[in-house]
Short mmCIF file of C-alpha atoms and ligand atoms in Angstrom, two decimals:
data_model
loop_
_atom_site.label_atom_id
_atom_site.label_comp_id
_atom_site.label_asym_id
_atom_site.label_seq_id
_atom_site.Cartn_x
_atom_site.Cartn_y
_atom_site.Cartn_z
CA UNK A 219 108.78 62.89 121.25
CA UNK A 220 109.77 65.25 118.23
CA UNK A 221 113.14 66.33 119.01
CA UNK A 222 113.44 70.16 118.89
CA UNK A 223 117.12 72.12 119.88
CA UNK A 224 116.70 75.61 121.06
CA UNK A 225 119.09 78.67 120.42
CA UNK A 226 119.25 82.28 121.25
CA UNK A 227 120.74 84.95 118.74
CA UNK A 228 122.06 88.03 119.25
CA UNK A 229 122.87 90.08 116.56
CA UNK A 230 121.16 93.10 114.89
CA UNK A 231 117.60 93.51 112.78
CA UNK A 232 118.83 95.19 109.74
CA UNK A 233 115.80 96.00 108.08
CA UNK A 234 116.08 95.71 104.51
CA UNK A 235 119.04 93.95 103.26
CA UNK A 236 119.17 90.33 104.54
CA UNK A 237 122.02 89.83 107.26
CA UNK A 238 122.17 89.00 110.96
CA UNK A 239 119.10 88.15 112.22
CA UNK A 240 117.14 88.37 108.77
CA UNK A 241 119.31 85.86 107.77
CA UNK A 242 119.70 83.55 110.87
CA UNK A 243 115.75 83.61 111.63
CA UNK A 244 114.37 81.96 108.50
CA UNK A 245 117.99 79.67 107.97
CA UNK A 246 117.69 78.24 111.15
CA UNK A 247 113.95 77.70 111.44
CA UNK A 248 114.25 75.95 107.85
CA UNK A 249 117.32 73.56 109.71
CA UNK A 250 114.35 72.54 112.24
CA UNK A 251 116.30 74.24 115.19
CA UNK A 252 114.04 76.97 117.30
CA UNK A 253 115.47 80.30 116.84
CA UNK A 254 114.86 83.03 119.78
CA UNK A 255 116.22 86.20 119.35
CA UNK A 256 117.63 89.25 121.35
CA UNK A 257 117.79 91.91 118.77
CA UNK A 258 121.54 94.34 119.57
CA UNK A 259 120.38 97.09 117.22
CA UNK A 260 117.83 97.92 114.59
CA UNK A 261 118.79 99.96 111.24
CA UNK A 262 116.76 100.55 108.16
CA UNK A 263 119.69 98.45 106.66
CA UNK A 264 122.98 97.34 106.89
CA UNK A 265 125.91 99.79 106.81
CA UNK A 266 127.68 98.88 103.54
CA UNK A 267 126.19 100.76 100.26
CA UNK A 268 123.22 102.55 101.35
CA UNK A 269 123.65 105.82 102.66
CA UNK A 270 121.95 107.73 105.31
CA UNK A 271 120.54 104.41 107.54
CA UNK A 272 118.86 104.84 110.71
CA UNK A 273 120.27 103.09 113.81
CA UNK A 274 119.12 102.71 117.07
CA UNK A 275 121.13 100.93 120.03
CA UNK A 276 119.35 98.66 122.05
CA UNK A 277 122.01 98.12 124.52
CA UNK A 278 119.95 99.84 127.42
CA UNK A 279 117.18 96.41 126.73
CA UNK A 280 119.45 93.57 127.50
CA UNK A 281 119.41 93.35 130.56
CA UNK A 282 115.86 93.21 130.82
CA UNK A 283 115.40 90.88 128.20
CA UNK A 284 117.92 88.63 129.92
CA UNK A 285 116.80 89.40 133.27
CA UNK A 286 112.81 88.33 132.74
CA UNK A 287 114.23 85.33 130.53
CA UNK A 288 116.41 84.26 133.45
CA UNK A 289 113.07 84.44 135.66
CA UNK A 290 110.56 82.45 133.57
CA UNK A 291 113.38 79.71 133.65
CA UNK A 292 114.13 79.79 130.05
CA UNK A 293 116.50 77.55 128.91
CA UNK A 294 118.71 77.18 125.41
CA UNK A 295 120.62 74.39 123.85
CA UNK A 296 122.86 76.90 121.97
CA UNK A 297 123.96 80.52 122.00
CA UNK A 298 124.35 82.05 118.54
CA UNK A 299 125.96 86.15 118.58
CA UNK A 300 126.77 87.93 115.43
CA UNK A 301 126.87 92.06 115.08
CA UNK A 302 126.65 93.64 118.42
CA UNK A 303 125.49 97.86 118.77
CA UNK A 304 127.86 98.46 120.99
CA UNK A 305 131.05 97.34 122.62
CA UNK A 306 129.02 97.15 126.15
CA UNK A 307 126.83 94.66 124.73
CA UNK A 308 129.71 91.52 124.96
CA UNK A 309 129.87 92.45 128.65
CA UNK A 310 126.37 91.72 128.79
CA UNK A 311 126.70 88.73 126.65
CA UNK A 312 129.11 87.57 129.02
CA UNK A 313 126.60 87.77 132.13
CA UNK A 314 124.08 86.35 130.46
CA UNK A 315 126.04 83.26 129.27
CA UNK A 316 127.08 82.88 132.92
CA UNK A 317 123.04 82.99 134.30
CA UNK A 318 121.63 80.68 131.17
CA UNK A 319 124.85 78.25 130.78
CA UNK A 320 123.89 77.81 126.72
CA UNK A 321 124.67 74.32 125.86
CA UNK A 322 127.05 75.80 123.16
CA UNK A 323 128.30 79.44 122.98
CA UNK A 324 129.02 79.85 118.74
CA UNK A 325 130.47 83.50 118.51
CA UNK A 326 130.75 85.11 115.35
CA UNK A 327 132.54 88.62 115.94
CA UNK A 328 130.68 89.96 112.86
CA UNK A 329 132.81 94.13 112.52
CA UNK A 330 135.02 93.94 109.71
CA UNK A 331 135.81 92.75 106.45
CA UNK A 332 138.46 93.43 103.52
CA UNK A 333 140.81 94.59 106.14
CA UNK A 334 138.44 97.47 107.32
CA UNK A 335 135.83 97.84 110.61
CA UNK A 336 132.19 98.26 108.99
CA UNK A 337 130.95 101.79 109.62
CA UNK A 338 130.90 103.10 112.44
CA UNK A 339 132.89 100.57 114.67
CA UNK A 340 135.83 101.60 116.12
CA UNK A 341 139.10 99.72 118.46
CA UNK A 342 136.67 99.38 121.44
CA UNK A 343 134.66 96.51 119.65
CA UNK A 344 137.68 94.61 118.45
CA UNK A 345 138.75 94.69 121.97
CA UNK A 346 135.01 93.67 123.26
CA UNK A 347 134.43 91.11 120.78
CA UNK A 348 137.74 89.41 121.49
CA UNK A 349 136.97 88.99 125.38
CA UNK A 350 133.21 87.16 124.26
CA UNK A 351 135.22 84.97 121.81
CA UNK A 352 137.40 83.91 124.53
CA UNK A 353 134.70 82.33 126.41
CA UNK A 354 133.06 80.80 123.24
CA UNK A 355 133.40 76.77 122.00
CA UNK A 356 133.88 77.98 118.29
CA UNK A 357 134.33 81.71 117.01
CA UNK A 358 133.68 81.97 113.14
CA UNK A 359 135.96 85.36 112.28
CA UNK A 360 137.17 86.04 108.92
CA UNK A 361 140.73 86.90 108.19
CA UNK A 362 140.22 90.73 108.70
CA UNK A 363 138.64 89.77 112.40
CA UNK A 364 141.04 87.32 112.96
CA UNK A 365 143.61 89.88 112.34
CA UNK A 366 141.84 92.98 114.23
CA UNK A 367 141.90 90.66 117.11
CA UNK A 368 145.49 89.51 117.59
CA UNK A 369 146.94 92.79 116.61
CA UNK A 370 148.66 90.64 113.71
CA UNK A 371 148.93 91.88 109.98
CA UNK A 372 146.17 91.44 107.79
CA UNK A 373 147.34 90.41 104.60
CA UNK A 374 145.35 90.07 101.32
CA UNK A 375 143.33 86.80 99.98
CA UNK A 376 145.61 85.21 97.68
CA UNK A 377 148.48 86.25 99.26
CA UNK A 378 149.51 84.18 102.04
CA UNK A 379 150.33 80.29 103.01
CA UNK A 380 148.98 77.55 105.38
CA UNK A 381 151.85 78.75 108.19
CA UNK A 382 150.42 82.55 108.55
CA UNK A 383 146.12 80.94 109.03
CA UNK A 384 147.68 78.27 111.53
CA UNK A 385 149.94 80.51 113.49
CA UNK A 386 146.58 83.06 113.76
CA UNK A 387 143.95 79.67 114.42
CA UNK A 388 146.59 78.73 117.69
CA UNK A 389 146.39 82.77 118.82
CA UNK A 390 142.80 82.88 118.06
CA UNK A 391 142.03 79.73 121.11
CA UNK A 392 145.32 81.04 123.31
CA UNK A 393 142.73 82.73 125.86
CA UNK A 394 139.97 80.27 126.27
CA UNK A 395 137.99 79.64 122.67
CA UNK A 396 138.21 76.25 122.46
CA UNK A 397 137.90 75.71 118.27
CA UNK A 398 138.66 78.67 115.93
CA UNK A 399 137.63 78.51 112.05
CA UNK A 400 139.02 81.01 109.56
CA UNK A 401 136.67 81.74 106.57
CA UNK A 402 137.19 83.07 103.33
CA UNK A 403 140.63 81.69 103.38
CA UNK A 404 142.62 81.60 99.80
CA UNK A 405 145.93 80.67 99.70
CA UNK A 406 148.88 82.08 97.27
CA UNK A 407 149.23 78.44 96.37
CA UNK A 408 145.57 77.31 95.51
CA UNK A 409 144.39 80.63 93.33
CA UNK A 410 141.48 78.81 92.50
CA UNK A 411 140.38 77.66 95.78
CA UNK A 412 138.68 79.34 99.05
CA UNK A 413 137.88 77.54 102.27
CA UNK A 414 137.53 77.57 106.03
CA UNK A 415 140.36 76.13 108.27
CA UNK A 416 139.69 75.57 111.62
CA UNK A 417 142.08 74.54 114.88
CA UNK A 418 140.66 73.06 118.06
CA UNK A 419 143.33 73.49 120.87
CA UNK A 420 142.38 70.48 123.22
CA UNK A 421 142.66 68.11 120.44
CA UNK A 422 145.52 70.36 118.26
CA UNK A 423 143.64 69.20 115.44
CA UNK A 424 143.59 71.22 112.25
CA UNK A 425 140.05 70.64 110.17
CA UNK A 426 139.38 72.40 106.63
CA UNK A 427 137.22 72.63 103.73
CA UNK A 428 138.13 73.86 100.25
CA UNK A 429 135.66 74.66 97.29
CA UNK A 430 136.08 76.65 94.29
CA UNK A 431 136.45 80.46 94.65
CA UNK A 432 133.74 82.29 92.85
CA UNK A 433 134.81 85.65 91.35
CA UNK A 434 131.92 87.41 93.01
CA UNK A 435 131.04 89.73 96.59
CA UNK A 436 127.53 89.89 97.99
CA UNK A 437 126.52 91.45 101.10
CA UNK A 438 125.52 89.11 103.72
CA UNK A 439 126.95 85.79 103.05
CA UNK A 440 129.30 85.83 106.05
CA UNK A 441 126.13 85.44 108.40
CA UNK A 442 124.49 83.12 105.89
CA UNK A 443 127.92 80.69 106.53
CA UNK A 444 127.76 80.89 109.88
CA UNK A 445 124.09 80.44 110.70
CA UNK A 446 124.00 77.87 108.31
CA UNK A 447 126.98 76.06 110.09
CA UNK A 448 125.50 76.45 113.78
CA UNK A 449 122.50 74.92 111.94
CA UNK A 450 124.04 72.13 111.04
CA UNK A 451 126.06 71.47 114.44
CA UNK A 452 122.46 72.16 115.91
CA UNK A 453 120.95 69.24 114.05
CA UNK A 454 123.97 66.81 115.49
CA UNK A 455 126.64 67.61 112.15
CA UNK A 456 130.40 67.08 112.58
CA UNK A 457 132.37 69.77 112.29
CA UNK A 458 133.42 69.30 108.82
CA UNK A 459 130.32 68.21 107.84
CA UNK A 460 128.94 71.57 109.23
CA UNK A 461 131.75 73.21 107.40
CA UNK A 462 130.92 71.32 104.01
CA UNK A 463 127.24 72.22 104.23
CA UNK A 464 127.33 75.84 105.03
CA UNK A 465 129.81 76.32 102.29
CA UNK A 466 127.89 74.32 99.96
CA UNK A 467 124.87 76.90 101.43
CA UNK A 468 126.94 79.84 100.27
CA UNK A 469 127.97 78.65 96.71
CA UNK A 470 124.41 77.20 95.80
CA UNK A 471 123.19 81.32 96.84
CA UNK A 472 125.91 83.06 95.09
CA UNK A 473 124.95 81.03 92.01
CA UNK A 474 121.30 81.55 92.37
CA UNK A 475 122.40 85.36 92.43
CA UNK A 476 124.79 85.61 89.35
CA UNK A 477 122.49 87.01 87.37
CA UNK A 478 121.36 89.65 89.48
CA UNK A 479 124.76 90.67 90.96
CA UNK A 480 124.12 93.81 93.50
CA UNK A 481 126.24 93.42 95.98
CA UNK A 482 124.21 95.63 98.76
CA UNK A 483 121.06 93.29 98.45
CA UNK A 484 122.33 90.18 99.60
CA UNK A 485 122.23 86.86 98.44
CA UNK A 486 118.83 84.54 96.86
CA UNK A 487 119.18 82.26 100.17
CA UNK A 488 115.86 81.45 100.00
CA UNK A 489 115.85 79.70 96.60
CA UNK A 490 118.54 77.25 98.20
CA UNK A 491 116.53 75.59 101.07
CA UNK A 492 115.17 73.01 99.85
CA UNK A 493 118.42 72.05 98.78
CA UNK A 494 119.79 72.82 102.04
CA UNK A 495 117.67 70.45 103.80
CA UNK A 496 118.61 67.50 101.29
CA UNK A 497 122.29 67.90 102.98
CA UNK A 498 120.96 67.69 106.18
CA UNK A 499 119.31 64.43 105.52
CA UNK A 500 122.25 62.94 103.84
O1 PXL B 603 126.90 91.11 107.67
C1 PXL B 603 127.47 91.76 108.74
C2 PXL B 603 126.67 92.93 109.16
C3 PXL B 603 125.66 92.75 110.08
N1 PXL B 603 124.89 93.77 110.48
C4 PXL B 603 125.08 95.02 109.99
C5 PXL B 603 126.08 95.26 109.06
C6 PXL B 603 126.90 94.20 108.64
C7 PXL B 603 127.98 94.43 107.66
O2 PXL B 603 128.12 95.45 107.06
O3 PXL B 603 126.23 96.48 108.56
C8 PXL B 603 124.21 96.13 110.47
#
């Protein structure tokens, strides 16, 4: 029998502007991993450059969604979430992990970046999104989540040493996450150099990846790293193999992109599959 894993993801449909699910739908599918979906919002686009989007909250479908899924008996190997609508949604999150038991619970708490909440989120989903990533085997924030969710100072990329990401990794898996990766690091000491450092409490093992820091921001590649790296676990990777390859994802699409640098539309993912699925082969 052709093995096939299963996830769920729940994150938004933004839709123009390849993110959340536009992103994690086609990624994952392309990592041979079945991707189902439970869709938290839907907007014409993503909230960073194009003004006057439409939103609507789908928070009042959930538990419908979950609630027939629960009764057909269907079952999932991993459980993916990303941008949620609204802080009530983790609540619901939370229920639904405890009905469908997901093999593993990967939480990205996808609400801020360059030390700021996206649009329209306020303290309500820092506090929300911290209670799912408690329950989660690995949360994926960056360094502005990271920070929104301890209370702790954010401090700029560049500025900062291996003692401030390791005293916020053991604060981020205090309350029941079991591994926490940082992306985007950069230390003051490697100006070069950005990565992802991750801590996972049982074991107190530290695990990181460093690549070369490209002088370049697109839209959308935070959600390209992580479904690229639940991908990988998906299809049996290590962790820092999973690390390697998602990062190795996000480079090879920034490249393909250079020449066409907007930051609003996103990243030329789709030009980077095929080399995508050579890593997963190797
Ligand atoms: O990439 C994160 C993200 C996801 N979904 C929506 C967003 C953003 C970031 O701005 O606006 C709707």
């Amino acid at each position: 029998m052709n093995e096939l894993k299963r996830i769920v993801t729940v994150q938004d449909i933004s839709c123009f502007g390849k993110c959340s699910a536009t992103v994690a739908l086609p990624v994952i599918s392309a990592m041979g991993v079945e991707c189902a979906v439970i869709p938290t919002a839907v907007l014409s686009t993503h909230t960073a450059g194009f003004p006057g989007f439409t939103f609507r909250d789908l928070t009042e479908d959930i538990p419908g969604i979950t609630a027939h899924w629960k009764k057909v008996g269907l079952t999932f190997d991993g459980l993916y979430t990303g941008y949620l609508g609204s802080p009530e949604q983790a609540a619901m999150i939370g229920d639904f992990v405890d009905e469908i038991r997901p093999g593993t619970f990967f939480a990205d708490p996808a609400m801020a970046d360059n030390g700021k909440l996206y649009a329209g989120f306020g303290n309500e989903i820092v506090t929300a999104m911290k209670r799912l990533c408690d329950r989660a085997d690995l949360i994926v924030p960056n360094l502005t989540e990271a920070s929104f969710m301890l209370g702790a100072e954010y401090k700029e990329p560049g500025t900062y040493d291996e003692t401030y990401i390791r005293s916020l990794l053991r604060g981020l898996t205090e309350n029941g996450a079991k591994t926490a990766a940082i992306t985007g690091v950069r230390y003051a000491s490697e100006p070069g150099k950005q990565g992802i450092v991750a801590y996972t409490r049982e074991t107190g093992e530290y695990t990181e990846y460093f690549h070369e820091n490209l002088p370049v921001s697109f839209h959308g590649t935070g959600d390209l790293y992580a479904a690229t790296m639940f991908g990988a676990m998906m299809r049996g990777k290590s962790l820092v193999d999973s690390m390697r390859i998602a990062a190795t994802n996000v480079l090879n699409s920034i490249r393909a992109t250079m020449d066409d640098p907007d930051y609003r539309y996103s990243v030329k993912f789709e030009l980077c599959i095929p080399e995508l699925l050579k890593m997963l082969e190797e």
